[in-house]
Amino acid sequence: RYAFQPVVNNNGDYVNVIMVRSPFRGVDDEQLYRWYQDEILFLGISSFEAFPLTSPNPYSQKFKSEYYLNMFPGFLHMMHDPQQHFPESVETILMSQSDFNLEEAERFGRQRANEEVIYDFVYSGGDQDVDNDCVGWASYNKNFSFVREALEVMCSNEYNVTGVLVANKNKADTKACTIPPQCEGKIVQTTFLDQSKFFGYLAKARWAFLPQVCDASPRVSTQALSMNKPLLMNDNIMGGWKYLKPGETGELFHDMSDFKESLRRILDNTRGASHPYKP
């Protein structure tokens, strides 16, 4: 069941803890929780959209935030100000699912450290709603409407950016989401990729692009950093902001008003033989 994440120790043995990483998907999930809540330690963890807060995504399930904020004795979160949301009875720590299981990305990064760089950026779109021209649940979460707007700038002659939009084509590889015509020959659009293929593109890029807002635990951010790739990140992002130290692990932008400035900074810093970032 998606909502429940088992926990193992360093030896790979299961312990008596279950992380709840999303709203319950149905009555059965809640019944399971109620049935075992006195036998198993249930803790909350930021992993899915704005959980434990209700999501602003119009395509998502709606619930009252208070329901989950007070449900567990502890919560691993990605909030700026958890005290404004959680009651005093709930113990909190700034930690989320994207902090874990990065060994594969680190190993891949070491093995492909000398890969020829041919792209400026990689953007991971999750499993985009290609049939609806990237309008829908996944596209909202990955802020693809902003990506289209940003590409107008990125593909211009002034910036001449090259990049990869992952999961921007359907699985049959017959249809892609529309992007500005000036991006032809500069932007590659792929189908949904497995991890190794995604890492392959990331190894060939200078940085990762994270324009999303509705994302509590952006695993792409830590995977990119583990592969020594800086980030260009939206500072409105719900989770993952803690990974970004401007000038050190990448650059932040707020919206289109300062996007050009941040884009120019990361391009100038990464298009040379070396860069100042220390992911």
mmCIF file of C-alpha atoms in Angstrom:
data_model
loop_
_atom_site.group_PDB
_atom_site.id
_atom_site.type_symbol
_atom_site.label_atom_id
_atom_site.label_comp_id
_atom_site.label_asym_id
_atom_site.label_seq_id
_atom_site.Cartn_x
_atom_site.Cartn_y
_atom_site.Cartn_z
ATOM 1 C CA ARG A 1 0.000 0.000 0.000
ATOM 2 C CA TYR A 2 1.522 3.281 -1.124
ATOM 3 C CA ALA A 3 0.828 5.281 2.050
ATOM 4 C CA PHE A 4 2.881 2.932 4.256
ATOM 5 C CA GLN A 5 6.685 2.774 4.129
ATOM 6 C CA PRO A 6 8.402 0.027 6.167
ATOM 7 C CA VAL A 7 11.644 0.860 7.983
ATOM 8 C CA VAL A 8 14.762 -1.318 8.128
ATOM 9 C CA ASN A 9 17.931 -1.062 10.211
ATOM 10 C CA ASN A 10 21.502 -1.061 8.881
ATOM 11 C CA ASN A 11 21.381 -4.841 8.550
ATOM 12 C CA GLY A 12 18.283 -4.734 6.368
ATOM 13 C CA ASP A 13 16.021 -6.100 9.112
ATOM 14 C CA TYR A 14 12.536 -4.671 9.507
ATOM 15 C CA VAL A 15 11.908 -2.725 12.703
ATOM 16 C CA ASN A 16 8.624 -2.009 14.429
ATOM 17 C CA VAL A 17 8.145 1.365 12.699
ATOM 18 C CA ILE A 18 6.017 2.355 9.727
ATOM 19 C CA MET A 19 6.343 5.723 7.993
ATOM 20 C CA VAL A 20 3.131 7.209 6.612
ATOM 21 C CA ARG A 21 4.186 9.147 3.526
ATOM 22 C CA SER A 22 0.897 10.219 1.948
ATOM 23 C CA PRO A 23 -2.792 10.603 2.708
ATOM 24 C CA PHE A 24 -4.614 7.305 3.059
ATOM 25 C CA ARG A 25 -5.772 6.095 -0.340
ATOM 26 C CA GLY A 26 -9.018 4.692 0.989
ATOM 27 C CA VAL A 27 -10.954 3.292 3.919
ATOM 28 C CA ASP A 28 -8.799 0.147 3.932
ATOM 29 C CA ASP A 29 -5.637 2.168 4.620
ATOM 30 C CA GLU A 30 -7.172 3.912 7.592
ATOM 31 C CA GLN A 31 -8.572 0.651 8.948
ATOM 32 C CA LEU A 32 -5.098 -0.905 8.789
ATOM 33 C CA TYR A 33 -3.634 2.054 10.659
ATOM 34 C CA ARG A 34 -6.323 1.907 13.358
ATOM 35 C CA TRP A 35 -5.910 -1.847 13.687
ATOM 36 C CA TYR A 36 -2.143 -1.724 14.286
ATOM 37 C CA GLN A 37 -1.596 1.694 15.856
ATOM 38 C CA ASP A 38 -1.142 0.235 19.354
ATOM 39 C CA GLU A 39 1.341 -2.403 18.140
ATOM 40 C CA ILE A 40 3.457 -0.455 15.630
ATOM 41 C CA LEU A 41 5.013 2.994 15.896
ATOM 42 C CA PHE A 42 3.574 5.055 13.056
ATOM 43 C CA LEU A 43 5.429 8.255 12.123
ATOM 44 C CA GLY A 44 4.692 10.757 9.378
ATOM 45 C CA ILE A 45 7.212 11.665 6.669
ATOM 46 C CA SER A 46 7.247 14.283 3.912
ATOM 47 C CA SER A 47 7.246 12.484 0.590
ATOM 48 C CA PHE A 48 4.072 13.198 -1.356
ATOM 49 C CA GLU A 49 2.980 16.651 -2.560
ATOM 50 C CA ALA A 50 2.352 18.905 0.483
ATOM 51 C CA PHE A 51 1.552 16.067 2.908
ATOM 52 C CA PRO A 52 0.613 16.376 5.759
ATOM 53 C CA LEU A 53 -0.946 19.599 4.492
ATOM 54 C CA THR A 54 -3.678 19.430 1.894
ATOM 55 C CA SER A 55 -2.371 19.866 -1.629
ATOM 56 C CA PRO A 56 -3.056 22.945 -3.765
ATOM 57 C CA ASN A 57 -3.059 20.647 -6.805
ATOM 58 C CA PRO A 58 -6.597 20.821 -8.256
ATOM 59 C CA TYR A 59 -6.297 17.202 -9.431
ATOM 60 C CA SER A 60 -5.445 15.834 -5.967
ATOM 61 C CA GLN A 61 -7.438 14.306 -3.150
ATOM 62 C CA LYS A 62 -8.648 16.894 -0.644
ATOM 63 C CA PHE A 63 -8.620 16.513 3.143
ATOM 64 C CA LYS A 64 -8.321 18.674 6.225
ATOM 65 C CA SER A 65 -4.673 19.243 7.100
ATOM 66 C CA GLU A 66 -5.443 19.054 10.829
ATOM 67 C CA TYR A 67 -6.380 15.405 10.411
ATOM 68 C CA TYR A 68 -2.818 14.233 9.697
ATOM 69 C CA LEU A 69 -0.943 16.948 11.579
ATOM 70 C CA ASN A 70 -2.203 15.529 14.875
ATOM 71 C CA MET A 71 -2.285 11.833 13.960
ATOM 72 C CA PHE A 72 1.285 10.693 14.697
ATOM 73 C CA PRO A 73 3.607 11.283 17.685
ATOM 74 C CA GLY A 74 6.404 12.375 15.365
ATOM 75 C CA PHE A 75 6.857 13.728 11.852
ATOM 76 C CA LEU A 76 9.855 13.944 9.507
ATOM 77 C CA HIS A 77 9.060 17.109 7.590
ATOM 78 C CA MET A 78 10.380 19.665 5.082
ATOM 79 C CA MET A 79 8.641 22.800 6.377
ATOM 80 C CA HIS A 80 10.248 26.182 7.021
ATOM 81 C CA ASP A 81 8.153 26.729 10.165
ATOM 82 C CA PRO A 82 6.769 23.431 11.489
ATOM 83 C CA GLN A 83 5.692 25.066 14.755
ATOM 84 C CA GLN A 84 3.073 26.990 12.788
ATOM 85 C CA HIS A 85 1.409 23.756 11.729
ATOM 86 C CA PHE A 86 2.055 20.903 14.166
ATOM 87 C CA PRO A 87 0.659 20.870 17.713
ATOM 88 C CA GLU A 88 3.216 20.947 20.543
ATOM 89 C CA SER A 89 2.560 17.264 21.269
ATOM 90 C CA VAL A 90 4.118 16.200 17.936
ATOM 91 C CA GLU A 91 7.919 15.833 17.765
ATOM 92 C CA THR A 92 9.357 17.063 14.466
ATOM 93 C CA ILE A 93 12.673 16.876 12.636
ATOM 94 C CA LEU A 94 13.760 18.479 9.348
ATOM 95 C CA MET A 95 14.157 15.287 7.340
ATOM 96 C CA SER A 96 12.275 13.687 4.459
ATOM 97 C CA GLN A 97 12.247 10.687 2.163
ATOM 98 C CA SER A 98 14.553 12.403 -0.344
ATOM 99 C CA ASP A 99 17.319 12.259 2.288
ATOM 100 C CA PHE A 100 17.530 8.467 1.992
ATOM 101 C CA ASN A 101 18.617 5.744 -0.459
ATOM 102 C CA LEU A 102 21.112 7.768 -2.484
ATOM 103 C CA GLU A 103 23.763 5.061 -2.831
ATOM 104 C CA GLU A 104 22.851 4.225 -6.440
ATOM 105 C CA ALA A 105 23.098 7.866 -7.550
ATOM 106 C CA GLU A 106 26.425 8.329 -5.741
ATOM 107 C CA ARG A 107 27.849 5.156 -7.308
ATOM 108 C CA PHE A 108 26.639 6.125 -10.783
ATOM 109 C CA GLY A 109 28.099 9.609 -10.368
ATOM 110 C CA ARG A 110 31.517 8.223 -9.456
ATOM 111 C CA GLN A 111 31.508 5.754 -12.358
ATOM 112 C CA ARG A 112 30.474 8.402 -14.900
ATOM 113 C CA ALA A 113 32.361 11.361 -13.455
ATOM 114 C CA ASN A 114 34.264 11.868 -16.715
ATOM 115 C CA GLU A 115 31.205 11.621 -18.971
ATOM 116 C CA GLU A 116 31.173 14.137 -21.825
ATOM 117 C CA VAL A 117 28.738 16.935 -20.987
ATOM 118 C CA ILE A 118 26.419 17.745 -23.895
ATOM 119 C CA TYR A 119 23.414 19.332 -22.136
ATOM 120 C CA ASP A 120 23.029 22.313 -19.869
ATOM 121 C CA PHE A 121 20.198 20.845 -17.800
ATOM 122 C CA VAL A 122 17.900 17.930 -17.066
ATOM 123 C CA TYR A 123 14.301 18.345 -15.892
ATOM 124 C CA SER A 124 12.397 15.353 -14.499
ATOM 125 C CA GLY A 125 8.686 15.564 -15.181
ATOM 126 C CA GLY A 126 7.603 12.467 -13.296
ATOM 127 C CA ASP A 127 4.971 10.620 -15.328
ATOM 128 C CA GLN A 128 3.570 13.521 -17.357
ATOM 129 C CA ASP A 129 0.026 13.737 -18.713
ATOM 130 C CA VAL A 130 1.192 13.671 -22.330
ATOM 131 C CA ASP A 131 -2.210 12.823 -23.825
ATOM 132 C CA ASN A 132 -3.510 16.080 -22.337
ATOM 133 C CA ASP A 133 -0.458 18.019 -23.543
ATOM 134 C CA CYS A 134 1.078 17.956 -20.078
ATOM 135 C CA VAL A 135 -1.922 19.365 -18.242
ATOM 136 C CA GLY A 136 -2.934 17.267 -15.248
ATOM 137 C CA TRP A 137 -1.840 15.926 -11.869
ATOM 138 C CA ALA A 138 1.837 15.183 -12.582
ATOM 139 C CA SER A 139 2.305 18.244 -14.761
ATOM 140 C CA TYR A 140 0.905 20.504 -12.041
ATOM 141 C CA ASN A 141 3.214 18.973 -9.425
ATOM 142 C CA LYS A 142 6.255 19.467 -11.666
ATOM 143 C CA ASN A 143 5.107 22.985 -12.637
ATOM 144 C CA PHE A 144 5.278 22.285 -16.356
ATOM 145 C CA SER A 145 3.309 25.426 -17.176
ATOM 146 C CA PHE A 146 6.257 27.390 -15.776
ATOM 147 C CA VAL A 147 8.697 25.207 -17.714
ATOM 148 C CA ARG A 148 7.006 26.191 -20.971
ATOM 149 C CA GLU A 149 7.306 29.857 -20.032
ATOM 150 C CA ALA A 150 10.927 29.436 -18.964
ATOM 151 C CA LEU A 151 11.795 27.650 -22.215
ATOM 152 C CA GLU A 152 10.825 30.769 -24.152
ATOM 153 C CA VAL A 153 13.778 32.415 -22.417
ATOM 154 C CA MET A 154 16.108 29.430 -22.259
ATOM 155 C CA CYS A 155 15.862 28.590 -25.953
ATOM 156 C CA SER A 156 16.320 32.190 -27.069
ATOM 157 C CA ASN A 157 19.503 33.184 -28.898
ATOM 158 C CA GLU A 158 20.559 35.130 -25.817
ATOM 159 C CA TYR A 159 20.868 31.994 -23.678
ATOM 160 C CA ASN A 160 20.859 29.162 -26.229
ATOM 161 C CA VAL A 161 20.301 26.522 -23.559
ATOM 162 C CA THR A 162 20.348 22.794 -24.324
ATOM 163 C CA GLY A 163 18.535 20.322 -22.125
ATOM 164 C CA VAL A 164 16.468 17.214 -21.541
ATOM 165 C CA LEU A 165 12.803 17.053 -20.536
ATOM 166 C CA VAL A 166 12.352 13.608 -19.009
ATOM 167 C CA ALA A 167 8.929 11.914 -19.192
ATOM 168 C CA ASN A 168 7.738 14.519 -21.693
ATOM 169 C CA LYS A 169 6.678 11.922 -24.277
ATOM 170 C CA ASN A 170 4.182 9.095 -24.006
ATOM 171 C CA LYS A 171 5.397 5.563 -23.272
ATOM 172 C CA ALA A 172 4.863 4.537 -26.900
ATOM 173 C CA ASP A 173 7.269 7.329 -27.910
ATOM 174 C CA THR A 174 4.757 8.634 -30.463
ATOM 175 C CA LYS A 175 3.621 11.914 -28.915
ATOM 176 C CA ALA A 176 5.363 14.699 -26.997
ATOM 177 C CA CYS A 177 4.110 17.668 -25.026
ATOM 178 C CA THR A 178 4.268 20.930 -26.946
ATOM 179 C CA ILE A 179 7.182 23.246 -26.229
ATOM 180 C CA PRO A 180 8.205 26.548 -27.858
ATOM 181 C CA PRO A 181 9.241 26.113 -31.518
ATOM 182 C CA GLN A 182 12.585 27.842 -30.921
ATOM 183 C CA CYS A 183 13.577 24.855 -28.754
ATOM 184 C CA GLU A 184 13.818 22.559 -31.776
ATOM 185 C CA GLY A 185 17.279 21.033 -31.935
ATOM 186 C CA LYS A 186 18.117 22.296 -28.449
ATOM 187 C CA ILE A 187 15.756 20.366 -26.165
ATOM 188 C CA VAL A 188 15.435 16.568 -26.068
ATOM 189 C CA GLN A 189 12.112 15.119 -24.902
ATOM 190 C CA THR A 190 12.104 11.544 -23.560
ATOM 191 C CA THR A 191 9.620 8.946 -22.458
ATOM 192 C CA PHE A 192 9.374 7.923 -18.789
ATOM 193 C CA LEU A 193 12.794 6.508 -17.894
ATOM 194 C CA ASP A 194 14.079 3.963 -15.422
ATOM 195 C CA GLN A 195 16.629 5.194 -12.889
ATOM 196 C CA SER A 196 19.767 4.143 -14.744
ATOM 197 C CA LYS A 197 18.702 5.838 -17.979
ATOM 198 C CA PHE A 198 17.742 8.975 -16.069
ATOM 199 C CA PHE A 199 21.124 8.997 -14.337
ATOM 200 C CA GLY A 200 22.720 8.601 -17.766
ATOM 201 C CA TYR A 201 21.176 11.859 -18.950
ATOM 202 C CA LEU A 202 22.023 13.577 -15.669
ATOM 203 C CA ALA A 203 25.668 12.531 -16.037
ATOM 204 C CA LYS A 204 25.746 14.334 -19.399
ATOM 205 C CA ALA A 205 24.243 17.564 -18.023
ATOM 206 C CA ARG A 206 25.685 20.521 -16.132
ATOM 207 C CA TRP A 207 22.794 21.010 -13.698
ATOM 208 C CA ALA A 208 19.299 19.885 -12.734
ATOM 209 C CA PHE A 209 16.267 22.150 -13.161
ATOM 210 C CA LEU A 210 13.658 22.049 -10.361
ATOM 211 C CA PRO A 211 10.885 24.587 -11.080
ATOM 212 C CA GLN A 212 8.242 22.758 -9.059
ATOM 213 C CA VAL A 213 6.404 24.147 -6.044
ATOM 214 C CA CYS A 214 4.061 21.348 -4.945
ATOM 215 C CA ASP A 215 6.778 18.852 -4.006
ATOM 216 C CA ALA A 216 7.501 17.910 -0.397
ATOM 217 C CA SER A 217 10.418 15.607 -1.105
ATOM 218 C CA PRO A 218 12.115 16.090 -4.498
ATOM 219 C CA ARG A 219 14.349 13.038 -4.824
ATOM 220 C CA VAL A 220 15.791 14.400 -8.066
ATOM 221 C CA SER A 221 17.457 17.174 -6.071
ATOM 222 C CA THR A 222 19.460 14.854 -3.828
ATOM 223 C CA GLN A 223 20.192 12.450 -6.677
ATOM 224 C CA ALA A 224 21.643 15.300 -8.731
ATOM 225 C CA LEU A 225 23.688 16.604 -5.819
ATOM 226 C CA SER A 226 24.948 13.061 -5.165
ATOM 227 C CA MET A 227 26.195 13.046 -8.768
ATOM 228 C CA ASN A 228 27.966 16.394 -8.216
ATOM 229 C CA LYS A 229 25.406 18.365 -10.231
ATOM 230 C CA PRO A 230 24.200 21.766 -8.942
ATOM 231 C CA LEU A 231 20.537 22.801 -9.002
ATOM 232 C CA LEU A 232 18.500 25.656 -10.437
ATOM 233 C CA MET A 233 15.578 25.606 -7.996
ATOM 234 C CA ASN A 234 12.328 27.472 -7.445
ATOM 235 C CA ASP A 235 12.546 29.041 -3.974
ATOM 236 C CA ASN A 236 8.792 28.504 -3.535
ATOM 237 C CA ILE A 237 9.270 24.736 -3.443
ATOM 238 C CA MET A 238 7.582 23.081 -0.458
ATOM 239 C CA GLY A 239 10.391 20.646 0.190
ATOM 240 C CA GLY A 240 14.016 20.438 -0.898
ATOM 241 C CA TRP A 241 14.820 24.088 -0.203
ATOM 242 C CA LYS A 242 17.213 22.984 2.538
ATOM 243 C CA TYR A 243 19.518 21.421 -0.077
ATOM 244 C CA LEU A 244 20.090 24.714 -1.891
ATOM 245 C CA LYS A 245 22.758 27.120 -0.724
ATOM 246 C CA PRO A 246 23.074 29.827 -3.408
ATOM 247 C CA GLY A 247 26.510 29.872 -4.966
ATOM 248 C CA GLU A 248 27.424 26.564 -3.301
ATOM 249 C CA THR A 249 24.934 23.905 -4.380
ATOM 250 C CA GLY A 250 23.218 25.899 -7.119
ATOM 251 C CA GLU A 251 20.984 28.913 -7.649
ATOM 252 C CA LEU A 252 17.478 29.956 -6.616
ATOM 253 C CA PHE A 253 14.831 31.920 -8.492
ATOM 254 C CA HIS A 254 11.476 33.189 -7.259
ATOM 255 C CA ASP A 255 9.499 33.554 -10.489
ATOM 256 C CA MET A 256 9.981 34.873 -14.008
ATOM 257 C CA SER A 257 10.927 38.288 -12.616
ATOM 258 C CA ASP A 258 14.352 37.016 -11.512
ATOM 259 C CA PHE A 259 14.621 33.818 -13.556
ATOM 260 C CA LYS A 260 16.857 35.335 -16.239
ATOM 261 C CA GLU A 261 19.355 36.534 -13.636
ATOM 262 C CA SER A 262 19.598 33.120 -11.959
ATOM 263 C CA LEU A 263 19.744 31.331 -15.293
ATOM 264 C CA ARG A 264 22.601 33.534 -16.488
ATOM 265 C CA ARG A 265 24.470 32.926 -13.238
ATOM 266 C CA ILE A 266 24.318 29.132 -13.399
ATOM 267 C CA LEU A 267 25.103 29.084 -17.117
ATOM 268 C CA ASP A 268 28.158 31.291 -16.704
ATOM 269 C CA ASN A 269 29.309 29.254 -13.720
ATOM 270 C CA THR A 270 28.966 25.840 -15.380
ATOM 271 C CA ARG A 271 29.881 26.311 -19.033
ATOM 272 C CA GLY A 272 33.595 26.521 -18.342
ATOM 273 C CA ALA A 273 36.101 23.761 -17.602
ATOM 274 C CA SER A 274 35.209 23.939 -13.886
ATOM 275 C CA HIS A 275 32.558 25.540 -11.709
ATOM 276 C CA PRO A 276 32.448 27.060 -8.208
ATOM 277 C CA TYR A 277 29.667 24.806 -6.942
ATOM 278 C CA LYS A 278 30.326 22.113 -4.361
ATOM 279 C CA PRO A 279 27.234 19.879 -4.381
#
